[in-house]
Coordinates of C-alpha atoms in Angstrom, one line a residue:
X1 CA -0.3 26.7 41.2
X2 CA -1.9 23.2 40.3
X3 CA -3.0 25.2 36.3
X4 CA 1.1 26.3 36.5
X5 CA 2.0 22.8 37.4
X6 CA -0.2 21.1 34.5
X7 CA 0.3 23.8 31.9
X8 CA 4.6 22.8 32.3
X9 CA 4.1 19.3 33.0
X10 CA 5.4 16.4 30.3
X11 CA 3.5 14.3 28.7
X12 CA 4.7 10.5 28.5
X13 CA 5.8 11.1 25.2
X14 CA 7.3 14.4 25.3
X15 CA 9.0 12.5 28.4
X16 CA 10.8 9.8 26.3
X17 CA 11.2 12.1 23.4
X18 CA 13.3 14.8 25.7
X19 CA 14.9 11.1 27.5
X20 CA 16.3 10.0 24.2
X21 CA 17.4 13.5 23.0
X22 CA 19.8 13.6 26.6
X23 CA 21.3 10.1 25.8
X24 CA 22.2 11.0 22.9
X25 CA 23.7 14.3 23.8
X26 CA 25.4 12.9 26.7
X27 CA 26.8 9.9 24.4
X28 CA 28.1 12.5 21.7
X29 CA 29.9 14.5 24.2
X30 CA 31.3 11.3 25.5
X31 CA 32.9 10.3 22.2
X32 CA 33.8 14.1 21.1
X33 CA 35.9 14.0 24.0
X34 CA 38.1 10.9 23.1
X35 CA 40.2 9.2 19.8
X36 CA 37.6 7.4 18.0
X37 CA 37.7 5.3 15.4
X38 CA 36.0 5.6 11.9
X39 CA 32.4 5.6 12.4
X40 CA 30.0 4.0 9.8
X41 CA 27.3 6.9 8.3
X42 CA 24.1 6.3 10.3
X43 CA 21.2 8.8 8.4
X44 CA 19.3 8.5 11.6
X45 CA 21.6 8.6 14.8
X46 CA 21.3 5.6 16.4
X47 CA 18.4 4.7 14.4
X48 CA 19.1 3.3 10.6
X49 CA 22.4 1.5 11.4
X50 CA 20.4 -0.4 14.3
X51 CA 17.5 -1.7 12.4
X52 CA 19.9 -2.7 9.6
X53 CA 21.9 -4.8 11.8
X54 CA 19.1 -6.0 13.4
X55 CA 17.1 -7.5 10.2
X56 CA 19.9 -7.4 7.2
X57 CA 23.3 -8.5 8.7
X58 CA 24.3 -9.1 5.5
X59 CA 24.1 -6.1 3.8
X60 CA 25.2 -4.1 7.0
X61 CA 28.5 -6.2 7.0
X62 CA 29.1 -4.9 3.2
X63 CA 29.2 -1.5 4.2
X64 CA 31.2 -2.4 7.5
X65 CA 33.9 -3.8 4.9
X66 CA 33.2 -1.1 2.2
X67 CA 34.2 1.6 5.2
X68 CA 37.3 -0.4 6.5
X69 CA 38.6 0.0 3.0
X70 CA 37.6 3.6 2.3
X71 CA 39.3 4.9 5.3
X72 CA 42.0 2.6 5.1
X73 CA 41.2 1.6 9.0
X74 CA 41.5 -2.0 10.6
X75 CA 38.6 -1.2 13.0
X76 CA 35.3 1.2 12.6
X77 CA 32.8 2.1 14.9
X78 CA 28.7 2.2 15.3
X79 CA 26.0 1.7 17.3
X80 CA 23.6 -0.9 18.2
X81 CA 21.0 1.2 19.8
X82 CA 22.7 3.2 22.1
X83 CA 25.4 0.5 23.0
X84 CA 28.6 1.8 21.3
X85 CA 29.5 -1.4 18.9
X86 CA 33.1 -1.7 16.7
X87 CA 34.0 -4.3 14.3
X88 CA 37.9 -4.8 14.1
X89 CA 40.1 -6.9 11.8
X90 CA 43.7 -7.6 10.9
X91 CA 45.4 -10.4 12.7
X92 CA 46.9 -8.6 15.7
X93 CA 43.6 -6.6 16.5
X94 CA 41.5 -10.2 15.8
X95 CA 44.2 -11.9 18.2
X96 CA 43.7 -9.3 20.8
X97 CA 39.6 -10.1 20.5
X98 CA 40.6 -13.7 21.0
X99 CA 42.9 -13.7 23.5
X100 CA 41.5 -11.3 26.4
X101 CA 39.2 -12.7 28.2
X102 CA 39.9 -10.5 31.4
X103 CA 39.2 -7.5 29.0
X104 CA 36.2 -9.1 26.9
X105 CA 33.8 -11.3 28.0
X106 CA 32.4 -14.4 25.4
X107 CA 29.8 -15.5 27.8
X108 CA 27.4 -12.6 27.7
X109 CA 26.4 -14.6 24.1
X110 CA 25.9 -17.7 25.6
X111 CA 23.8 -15.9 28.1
X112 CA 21.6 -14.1 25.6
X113 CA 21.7 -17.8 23.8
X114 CA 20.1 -19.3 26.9
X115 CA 17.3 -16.4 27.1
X116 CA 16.2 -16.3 23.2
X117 CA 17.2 -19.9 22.3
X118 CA 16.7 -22.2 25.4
X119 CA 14.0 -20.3 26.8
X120 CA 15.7 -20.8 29.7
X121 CA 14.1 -19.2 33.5
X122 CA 15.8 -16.3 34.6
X123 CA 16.7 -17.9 38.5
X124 CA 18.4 -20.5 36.1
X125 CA 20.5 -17.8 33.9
X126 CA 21.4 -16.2 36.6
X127 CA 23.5 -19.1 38.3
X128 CA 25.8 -18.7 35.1
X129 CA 25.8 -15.6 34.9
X130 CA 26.7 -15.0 38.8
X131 CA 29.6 -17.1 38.0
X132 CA 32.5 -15.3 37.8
X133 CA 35.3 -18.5 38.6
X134 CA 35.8 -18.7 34.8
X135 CA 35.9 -21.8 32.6
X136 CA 39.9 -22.7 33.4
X137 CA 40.4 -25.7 36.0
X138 CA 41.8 -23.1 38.6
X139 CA 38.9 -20.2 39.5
X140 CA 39.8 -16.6 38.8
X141 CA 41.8 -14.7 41.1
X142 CA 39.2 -13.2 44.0
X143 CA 37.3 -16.0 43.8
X144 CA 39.0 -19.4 45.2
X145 CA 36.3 -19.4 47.7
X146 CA 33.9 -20.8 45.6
X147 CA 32.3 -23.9 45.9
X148 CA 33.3 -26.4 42.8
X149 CA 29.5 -27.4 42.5
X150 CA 28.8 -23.3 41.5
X151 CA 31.2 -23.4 38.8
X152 CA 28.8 -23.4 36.4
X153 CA 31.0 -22.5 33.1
X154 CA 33.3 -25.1 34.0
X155 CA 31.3 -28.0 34.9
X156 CA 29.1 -27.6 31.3
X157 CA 32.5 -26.8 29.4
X158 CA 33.7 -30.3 31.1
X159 CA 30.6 -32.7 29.6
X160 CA 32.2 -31.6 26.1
X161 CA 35.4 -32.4 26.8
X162 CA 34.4 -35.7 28.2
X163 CA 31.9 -37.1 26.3
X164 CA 32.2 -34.9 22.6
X165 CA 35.5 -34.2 22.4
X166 CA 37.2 -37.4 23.7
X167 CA 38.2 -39.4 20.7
X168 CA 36.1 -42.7 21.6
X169 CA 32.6 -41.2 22.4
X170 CA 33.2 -38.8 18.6
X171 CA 34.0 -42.3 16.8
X172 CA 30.7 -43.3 18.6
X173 CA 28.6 -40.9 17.4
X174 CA 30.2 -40.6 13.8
X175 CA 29.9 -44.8 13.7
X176 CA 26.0 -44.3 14.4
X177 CA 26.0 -40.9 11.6
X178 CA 27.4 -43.6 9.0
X179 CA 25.0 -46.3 9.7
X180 CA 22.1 -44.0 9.9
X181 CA 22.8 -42.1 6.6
X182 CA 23.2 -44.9 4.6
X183 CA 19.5 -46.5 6.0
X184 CA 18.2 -42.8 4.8
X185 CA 20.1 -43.0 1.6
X186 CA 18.5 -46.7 0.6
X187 CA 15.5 -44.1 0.3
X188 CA 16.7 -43.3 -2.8
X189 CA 16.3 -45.0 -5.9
X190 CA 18.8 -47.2 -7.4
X191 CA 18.2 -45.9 -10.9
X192 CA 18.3 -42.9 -12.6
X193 CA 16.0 -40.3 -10.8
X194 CA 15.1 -36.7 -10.0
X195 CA 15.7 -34.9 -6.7
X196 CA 16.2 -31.8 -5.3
X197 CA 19.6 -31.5 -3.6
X198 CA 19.6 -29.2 -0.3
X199 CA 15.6 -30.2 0.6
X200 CA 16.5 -34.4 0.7
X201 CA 20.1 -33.5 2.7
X202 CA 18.1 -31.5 4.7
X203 CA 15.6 -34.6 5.2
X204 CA 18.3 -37.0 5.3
X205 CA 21.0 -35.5 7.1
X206 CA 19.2 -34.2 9.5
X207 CA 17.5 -37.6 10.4
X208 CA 20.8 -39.1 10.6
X209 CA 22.8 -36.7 12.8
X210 CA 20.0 -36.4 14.9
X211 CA 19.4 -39.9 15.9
X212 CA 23.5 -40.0 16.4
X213 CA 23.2 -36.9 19.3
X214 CA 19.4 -37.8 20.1
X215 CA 18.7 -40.9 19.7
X216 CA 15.4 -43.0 17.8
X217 CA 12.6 -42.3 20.9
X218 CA 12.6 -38.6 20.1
X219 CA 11.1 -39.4 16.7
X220 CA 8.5 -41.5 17.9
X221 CA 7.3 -38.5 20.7
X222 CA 7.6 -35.9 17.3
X223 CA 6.9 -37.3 13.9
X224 CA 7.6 -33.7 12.8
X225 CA 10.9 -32.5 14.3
X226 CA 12.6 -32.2 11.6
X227 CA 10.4 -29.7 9.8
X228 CA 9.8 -27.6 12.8
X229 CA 13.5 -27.9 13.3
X230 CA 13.9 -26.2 9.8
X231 CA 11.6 -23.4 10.6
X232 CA 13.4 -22.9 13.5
X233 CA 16.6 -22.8 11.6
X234 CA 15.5 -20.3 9.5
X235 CA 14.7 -17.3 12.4
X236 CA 17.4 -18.2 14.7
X237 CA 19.7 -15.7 13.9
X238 CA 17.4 -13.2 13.7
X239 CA 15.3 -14.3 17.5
X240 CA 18.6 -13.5 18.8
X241 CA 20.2 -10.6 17.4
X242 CA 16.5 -9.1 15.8
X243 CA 13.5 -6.9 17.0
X244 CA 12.2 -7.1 20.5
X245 CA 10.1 -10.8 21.2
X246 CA 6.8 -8.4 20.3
X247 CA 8.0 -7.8 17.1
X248 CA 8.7 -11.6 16.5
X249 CA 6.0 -13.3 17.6
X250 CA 6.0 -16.1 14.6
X251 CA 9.7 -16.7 15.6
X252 CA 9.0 -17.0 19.2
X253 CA 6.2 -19.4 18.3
X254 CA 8.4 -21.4 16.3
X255 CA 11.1 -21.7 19.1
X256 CA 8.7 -22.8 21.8
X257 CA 7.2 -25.6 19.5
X258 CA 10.7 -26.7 18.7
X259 CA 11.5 -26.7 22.7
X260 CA 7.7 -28.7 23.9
X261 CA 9.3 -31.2 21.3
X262 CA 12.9 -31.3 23.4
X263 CA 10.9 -31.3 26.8
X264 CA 9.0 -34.2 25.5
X265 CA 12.2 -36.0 24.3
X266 CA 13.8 -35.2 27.8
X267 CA 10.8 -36.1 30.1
X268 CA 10.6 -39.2 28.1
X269 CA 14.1 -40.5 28.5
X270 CA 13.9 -39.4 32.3
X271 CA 11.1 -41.8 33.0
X272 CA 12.1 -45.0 30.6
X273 CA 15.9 -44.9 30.9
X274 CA 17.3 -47.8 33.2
X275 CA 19.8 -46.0 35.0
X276 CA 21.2 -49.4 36.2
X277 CA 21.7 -50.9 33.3
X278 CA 24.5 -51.2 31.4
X279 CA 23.4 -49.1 29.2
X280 CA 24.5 -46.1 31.9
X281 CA 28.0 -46.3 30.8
X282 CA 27.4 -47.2 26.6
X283 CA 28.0 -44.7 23.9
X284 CA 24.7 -44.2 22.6
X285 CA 21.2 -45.3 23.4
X286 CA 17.6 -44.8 22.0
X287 CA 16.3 -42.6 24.5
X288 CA 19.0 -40.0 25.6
X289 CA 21.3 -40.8 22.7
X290 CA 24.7 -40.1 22.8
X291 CA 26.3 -40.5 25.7
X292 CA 26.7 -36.6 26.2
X293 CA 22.9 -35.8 26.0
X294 CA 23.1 -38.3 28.7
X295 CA 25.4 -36.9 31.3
X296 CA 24.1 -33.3 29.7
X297 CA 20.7 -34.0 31.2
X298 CA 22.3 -35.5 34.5
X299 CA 24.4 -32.6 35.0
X300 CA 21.7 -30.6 34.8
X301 CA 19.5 -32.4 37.2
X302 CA 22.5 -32.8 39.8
X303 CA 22.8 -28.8 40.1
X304 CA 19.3 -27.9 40.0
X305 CA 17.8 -26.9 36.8
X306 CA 14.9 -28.1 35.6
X307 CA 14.0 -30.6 32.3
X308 CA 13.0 -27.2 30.7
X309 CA 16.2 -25.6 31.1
X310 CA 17.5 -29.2 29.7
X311 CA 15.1 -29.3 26.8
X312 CA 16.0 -25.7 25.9
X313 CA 19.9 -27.0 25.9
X314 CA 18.7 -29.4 23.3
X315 CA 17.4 -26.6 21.7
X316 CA 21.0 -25.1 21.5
X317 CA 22.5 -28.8 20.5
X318 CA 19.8 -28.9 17.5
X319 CA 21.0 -26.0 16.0
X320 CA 24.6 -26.4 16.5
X321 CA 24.4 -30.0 15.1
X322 CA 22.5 -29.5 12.1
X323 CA 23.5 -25.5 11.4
X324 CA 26.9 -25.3 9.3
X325 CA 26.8 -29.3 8.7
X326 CA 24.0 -29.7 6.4
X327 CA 24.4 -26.3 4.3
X328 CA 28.2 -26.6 4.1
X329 CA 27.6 -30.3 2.8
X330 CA 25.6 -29.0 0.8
X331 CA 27.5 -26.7 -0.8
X332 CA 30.2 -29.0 -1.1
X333 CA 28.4 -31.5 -3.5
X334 CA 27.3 -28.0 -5.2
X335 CA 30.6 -26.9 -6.2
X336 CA 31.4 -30.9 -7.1
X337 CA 28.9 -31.8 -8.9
X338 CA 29.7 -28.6 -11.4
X339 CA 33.1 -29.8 -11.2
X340 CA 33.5 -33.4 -12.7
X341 CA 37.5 -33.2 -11.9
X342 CA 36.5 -32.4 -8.9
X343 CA 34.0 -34.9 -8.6
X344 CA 36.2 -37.8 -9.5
X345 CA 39.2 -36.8 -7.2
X346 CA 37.1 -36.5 -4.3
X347 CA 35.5 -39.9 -5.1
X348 CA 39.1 -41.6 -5.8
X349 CA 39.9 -40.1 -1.9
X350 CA 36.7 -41.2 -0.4
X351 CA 37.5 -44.7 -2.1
X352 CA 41.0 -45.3 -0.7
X353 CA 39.4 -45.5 3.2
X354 CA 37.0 -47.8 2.9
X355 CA 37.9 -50.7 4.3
X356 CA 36.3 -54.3 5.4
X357 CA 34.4 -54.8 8.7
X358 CA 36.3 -58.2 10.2
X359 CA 32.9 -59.0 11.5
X360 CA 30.4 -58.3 8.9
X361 CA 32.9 -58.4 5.9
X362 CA 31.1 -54.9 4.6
X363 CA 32.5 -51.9 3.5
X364 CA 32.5 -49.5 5.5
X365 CA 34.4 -45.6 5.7
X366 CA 37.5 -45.7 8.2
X367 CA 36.4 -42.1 9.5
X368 CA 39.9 -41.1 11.2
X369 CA 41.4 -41.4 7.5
X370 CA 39.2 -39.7 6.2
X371 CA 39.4 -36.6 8.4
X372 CA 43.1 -36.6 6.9
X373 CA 42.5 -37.0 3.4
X374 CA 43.9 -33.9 1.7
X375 CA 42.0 -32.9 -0.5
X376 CA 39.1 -33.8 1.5
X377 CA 40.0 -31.3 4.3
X378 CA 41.1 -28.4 1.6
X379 CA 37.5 -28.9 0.2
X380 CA 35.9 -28.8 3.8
X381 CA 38.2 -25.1 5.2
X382 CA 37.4 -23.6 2.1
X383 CA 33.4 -23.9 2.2
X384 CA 33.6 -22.9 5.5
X385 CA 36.0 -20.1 4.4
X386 CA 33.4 -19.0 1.8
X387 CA 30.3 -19.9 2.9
X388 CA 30.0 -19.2 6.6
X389 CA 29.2 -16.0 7.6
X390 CA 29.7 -15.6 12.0
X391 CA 30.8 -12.6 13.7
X392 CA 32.8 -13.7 16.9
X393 CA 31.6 -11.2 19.5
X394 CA 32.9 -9.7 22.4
X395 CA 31.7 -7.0 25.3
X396 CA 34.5 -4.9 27.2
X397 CA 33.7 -5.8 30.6
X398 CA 36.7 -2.6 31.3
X399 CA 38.2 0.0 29.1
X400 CA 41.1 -1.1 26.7
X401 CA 42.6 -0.3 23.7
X402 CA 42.5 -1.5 19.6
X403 CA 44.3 -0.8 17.1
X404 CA 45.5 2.0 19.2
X405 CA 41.9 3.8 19.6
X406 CA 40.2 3.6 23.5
X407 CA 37.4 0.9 23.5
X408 CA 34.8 1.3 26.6
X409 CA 33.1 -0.6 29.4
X410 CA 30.0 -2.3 27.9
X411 CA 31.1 -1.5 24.2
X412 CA 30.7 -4.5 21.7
X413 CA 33.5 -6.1 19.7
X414 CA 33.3 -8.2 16.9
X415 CA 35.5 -9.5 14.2
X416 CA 33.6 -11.0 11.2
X417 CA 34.3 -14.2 9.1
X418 CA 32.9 -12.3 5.6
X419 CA 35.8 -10.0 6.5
X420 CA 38.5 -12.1 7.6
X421 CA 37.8 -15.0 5.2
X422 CA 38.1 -13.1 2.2
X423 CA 41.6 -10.8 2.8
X424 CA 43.4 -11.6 -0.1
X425 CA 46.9 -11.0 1.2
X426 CA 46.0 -14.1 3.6
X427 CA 44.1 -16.3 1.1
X428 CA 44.4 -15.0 -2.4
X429 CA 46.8 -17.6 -4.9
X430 CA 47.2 -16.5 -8.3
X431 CA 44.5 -17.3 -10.8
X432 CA 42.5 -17.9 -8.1
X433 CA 41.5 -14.9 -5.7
X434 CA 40.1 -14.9 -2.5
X435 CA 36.7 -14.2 -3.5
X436 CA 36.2 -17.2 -5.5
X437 CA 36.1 -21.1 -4.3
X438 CA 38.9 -23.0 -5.3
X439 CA 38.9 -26.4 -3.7
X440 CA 42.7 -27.1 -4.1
X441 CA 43.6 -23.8 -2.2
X442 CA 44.9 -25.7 0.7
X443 CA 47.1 -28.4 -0.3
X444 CA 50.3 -28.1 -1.1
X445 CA 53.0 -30.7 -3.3
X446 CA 56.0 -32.0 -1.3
X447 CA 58.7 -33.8 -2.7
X448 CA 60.3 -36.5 -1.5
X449 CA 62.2 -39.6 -2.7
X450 CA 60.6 -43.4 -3.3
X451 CA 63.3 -45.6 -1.0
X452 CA 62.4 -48.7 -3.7
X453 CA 63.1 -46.7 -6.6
X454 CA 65.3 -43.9 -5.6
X455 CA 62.7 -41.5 -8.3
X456 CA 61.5 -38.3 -6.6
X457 CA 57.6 -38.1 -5.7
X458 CA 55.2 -35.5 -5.3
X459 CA 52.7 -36.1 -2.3
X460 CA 49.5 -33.8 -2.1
X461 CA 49.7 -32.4 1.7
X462 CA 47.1 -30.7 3.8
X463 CA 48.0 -27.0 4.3
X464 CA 45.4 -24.5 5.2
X465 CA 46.5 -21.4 3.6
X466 CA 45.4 -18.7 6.4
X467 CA 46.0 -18.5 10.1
X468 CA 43.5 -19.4 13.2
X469 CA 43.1 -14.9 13.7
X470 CA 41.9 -15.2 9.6
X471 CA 39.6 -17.9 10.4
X472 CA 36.8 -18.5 12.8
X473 CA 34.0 -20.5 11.7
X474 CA 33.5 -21.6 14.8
X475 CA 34.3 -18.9 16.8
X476 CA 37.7 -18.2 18.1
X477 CA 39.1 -18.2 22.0
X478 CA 37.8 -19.9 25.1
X479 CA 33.9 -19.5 23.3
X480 CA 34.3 -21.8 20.1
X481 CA 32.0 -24.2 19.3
X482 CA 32.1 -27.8 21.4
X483 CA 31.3 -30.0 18.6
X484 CA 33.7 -28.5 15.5
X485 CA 35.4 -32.3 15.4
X486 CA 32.0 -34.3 15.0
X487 CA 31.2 -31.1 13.0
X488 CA 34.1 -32.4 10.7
X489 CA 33.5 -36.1 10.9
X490 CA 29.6 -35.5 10.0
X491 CA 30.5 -33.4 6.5
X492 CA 33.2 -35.4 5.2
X493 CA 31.5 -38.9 6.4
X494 CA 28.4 -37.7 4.0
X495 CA 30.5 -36.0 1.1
X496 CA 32.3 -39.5 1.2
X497 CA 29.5 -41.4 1.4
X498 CA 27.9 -39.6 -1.8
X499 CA 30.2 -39.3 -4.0
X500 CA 31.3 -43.1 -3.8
X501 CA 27.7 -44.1 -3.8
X502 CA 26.2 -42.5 -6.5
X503 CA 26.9 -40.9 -10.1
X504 CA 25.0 -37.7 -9.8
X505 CA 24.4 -35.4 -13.0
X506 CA 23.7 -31.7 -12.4
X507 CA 20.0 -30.9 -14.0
X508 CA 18.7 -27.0 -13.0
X509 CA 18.6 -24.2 -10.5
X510 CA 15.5 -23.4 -9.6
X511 CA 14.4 -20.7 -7.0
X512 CA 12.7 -21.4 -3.6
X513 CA 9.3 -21.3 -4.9
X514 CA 10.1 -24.1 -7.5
X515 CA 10.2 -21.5 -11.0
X516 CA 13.6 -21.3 -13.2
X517 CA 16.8 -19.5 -12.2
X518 CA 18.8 -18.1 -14.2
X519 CA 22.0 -18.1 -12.4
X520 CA 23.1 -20.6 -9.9
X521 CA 23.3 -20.3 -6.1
X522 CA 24.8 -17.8 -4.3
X523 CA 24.9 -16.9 -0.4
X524 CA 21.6 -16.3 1.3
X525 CA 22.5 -13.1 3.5
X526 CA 19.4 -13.7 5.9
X527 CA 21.7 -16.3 7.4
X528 CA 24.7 -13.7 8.0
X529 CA 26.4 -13.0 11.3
X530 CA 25.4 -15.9 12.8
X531 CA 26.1 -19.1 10.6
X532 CA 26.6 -21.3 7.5
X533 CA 24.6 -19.5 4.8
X534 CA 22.0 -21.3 3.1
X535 CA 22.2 -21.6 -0.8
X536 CA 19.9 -19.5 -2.4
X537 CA 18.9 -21.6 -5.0
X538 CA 18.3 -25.4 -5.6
X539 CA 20.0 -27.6 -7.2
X540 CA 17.6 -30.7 -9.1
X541 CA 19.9 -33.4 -9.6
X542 CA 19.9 -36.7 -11.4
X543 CA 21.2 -39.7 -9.5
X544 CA 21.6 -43.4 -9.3
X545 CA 23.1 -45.8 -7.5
X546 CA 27.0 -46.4 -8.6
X547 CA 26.8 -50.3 -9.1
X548 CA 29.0 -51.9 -6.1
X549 CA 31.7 -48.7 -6.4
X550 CA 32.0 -48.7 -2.5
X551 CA 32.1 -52.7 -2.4
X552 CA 34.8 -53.3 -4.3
X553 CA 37.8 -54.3 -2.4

């Protein structure tokens, strides 16, 4: 009996071999059985399409939008391992993504965010995740019972709100952004010399917006943040979304240097910030920063997490600060600096809100008419319209329907910028399609008449050409991204700054190992999915100092 016994027994991997064989027979059955959607070819069931959207989001979105048109279809379907997985688009199926948050949960992100990202314990996950109050002021139905101090969701949504969001403690944080930059910029020389574009913004910029969120200390504790930050930057997308931690051991390195450098920075201000000062109520200060990294890390403390699950949140703030800013500032200059009418009209914009400080008698940016410039705000929607690439994703937490086909429990959802950014029944004008920048796309010519002279006028007016379901650079729904206005403040307040600082003349591309190009930059897809997309080439630039231009009254 024992020789029948071993001669029919499985080995291990006969075991998993026969294990994945059943799933996918019982998942086939499954889906025979119901109305399904297109499905994207996978040569290898469950296998190619996987690994591709697991390591090259970019192309894997290409043939997501190449089979939408194909079959004519506003949603297809694949499958991330053996999770079933659809991408949707067209504005009543994005809406319905947006707008269900009973039916499709945003937070499982976040949660995954907090694992791969923050690093954060699991005890400590799981107090958001066990929260199932929601992020509104009154708690789901079914759940009334539950203490205010275990809302979770809500109480982090709150320090946002409060201290990001609220219109004095922005201007705070944009006023320290400006001051910074322009220290970093007296870097540069005031004659004629060589740089290379995205490399000193990334230097620059970085420095700047950091110290505004940050604060000065947490350069002292790491002389190299921001070129750890940058390595960070470049695997982020892929730590979350990619191969198993085992398979990214480099990446997960990276991450955990990044977050000894937050702890440091959080210990630090724990032990030298005077708590009864002052300070505790002022806008920014050189330990904590801003005043949200302050109440951030209180918050924190008050409901029991630990300064690692607070340094890993200043993981999370790194990335969201410097992410889209710096490359979509970048490509801004790009596409003005090739374009000298361009060029000149922003500079004539930037020009016409600076104003005199009544104390110091400089010349300084009035940032709240700046954000309303027209042309200003055209230029910034469409480089995030063309140059962010972030699929807003959902998971069914129950069965519904899209588009008219059954979506079920546990299935992912996702609607992608690449996709809806680029419809050119929403965003196409003629002579200039959707595929293209064009920086005047979304400003529009009203008329009116001059009461002095009685002549009719043409004004240039702010009009974004698409709607919120066609664009989502910053996600979309109850999950979008907490710091979109400084976001907004930070890229115009440096395209500004630049272009009515300094007469910049376009030199070379050249690739990332320094040699030639022979065609300028396009999008880097290893940033796809998840955020803006890097230039793939640099720009070298000659620059100098314009003589007084921002002083002149």
């Amino acid at each position: 009996m024992d020789r029948v016994i071993s001669n029919t027994a499985l080995s291990p991997t006969s075991l998993v071999v026969l294990c994945v064989v059943i799933a996918i027979a019982v998942t086939w059955l499954r889906s025979s059985n119901s109305n399904q959607p297109p499905r994207l070819q996978d040569k290898i069931p469950y296998i190619t399409n996987t690994i591709q959207y697991l390591t090259d989001a970019g192309r894997f979105i290409d043939r997501v939008k190449e089979k939408l048109e194909k079959a004519n279809s506003d949603i297809v379907r694949f499958n991330v391992g053996f999770i079933p997985a659809y991408v949707v688009r067209g504005p009543d199926n994005v809406r319905k993504l947006f707008n269900s948050p009973n039916t499709l949960d945003g937070n499982f992100l976040q949660l995954l965010l907090m694992d791969k990202h923050w690093g954060m314990h699991h005890h400590e996950i799981a107090k958001f995740a066990n929260d199932k109050t929601g992020r509104g002021k009154a708690p789901a139905p079914g759940t009334e019972t539950v203490p205010e101090s275990e809302r979770y969701w809500l109480g982090h949504d709150r320090l946002y709100v409060n201290y990001l969001a609220n219109r004095q403690n922005s201007d705070a944080l944009a006023d320290v952004f400006h001051r910074t930059f322009l220290q970093q910029l007296n870097s540069l020389s005031e004659e004629w010399s060589t740089i290379n574009l995205f490399e000193t913004l990334k230097t620059l910029m970085a420095t700047s917006a950091i110290t505004s969120l940050f604060g000065t200390r947490i350069f002292d504790l790491n002389p190299d943040l921001i070129n750890v930050y940058w390595q960070f930057d470049d695997i982020a997308g892929h730590l979350v979304w990619g191969l198993p931690k085992f398979l990214q051991r480099r990446s997960v390195a990276t991450k955990d240097r990044l977050h000894s450098m937050t702890l440091k920075y959080v210990n630090s201000a724990w032990e030298n910030f005077d708590w009864d000062s002052s300070e505790s109520e002022s806008p920014w200060d050189p330990h904590f920063g801003s005043r949200l990294c302050r109440e951030t890390a209180k918050w924190f403390r008050e409901n029991n997490f630990s300064n690692h699950a607070a340094a890993g949140h200043a993981v999370g703030a790194l990335f969201g600060l410097n992410g889209n800013t710096i490359p979509i500032t970048t490509w801004i200059m790009m596409h003005a600096i090739q374009d000298p009418v361009l060029f000149e009209a922003l500079r004539k914009e930037a020009l016409s809100v600076y104003e005199d400080d009544p104390l110091t008698g400089e010349r300084h940016v009035n940032t709240q008419k700046l954000i309303n410039l027209p042309l200003m705000q055209s230029v910034y929607v469409e480089a995030m319209r063309v140059h962010v690439s972030f699929n807003v994703t959902r998971q069914a937490s129950q069965p519904l329907a899209i588009g008219g086909y059954a979506i079920e429990k546990g299935a992912l959802v996702q609607a992608c910028s690449k996709i809806a950014h680029f419809e050119e029944s929403t965003w196409g004008v003629e002579g200039h399609p959707a595929s293209e920048f064009w920086a005047w796309r979304h400003i529009k010519s009203v008329a009116s008449v001059d009461s002095a002279t009685g002549k009719a006028v043409h004004q240039d007016q702010f009009a974004m050409k698409g709607r919120p379901s066609s664009f989502f650079p910053y996600g979309a729904g109850y999950v979008m991204c907490p710091g979109r206005f400084f976001a907004k403040q930070e890229i115009l307040l440096a395209v500004a700054i630049l272009v009515a600082n300094f007469d910049i003349e376009f030199e070379q591309w050249i690739k990332e190992d320094g040699s030639d190009s022979d065609r300028p930059a396009q999008d880097d897809g290893r940033y796809a999915a998840f955020i803006a997309m890097h230039p793939d080439r640099e720009m070298v630039i000659r620059c100098r100092r314009s003589k007084d231009i921002a002083k002149r009254g």
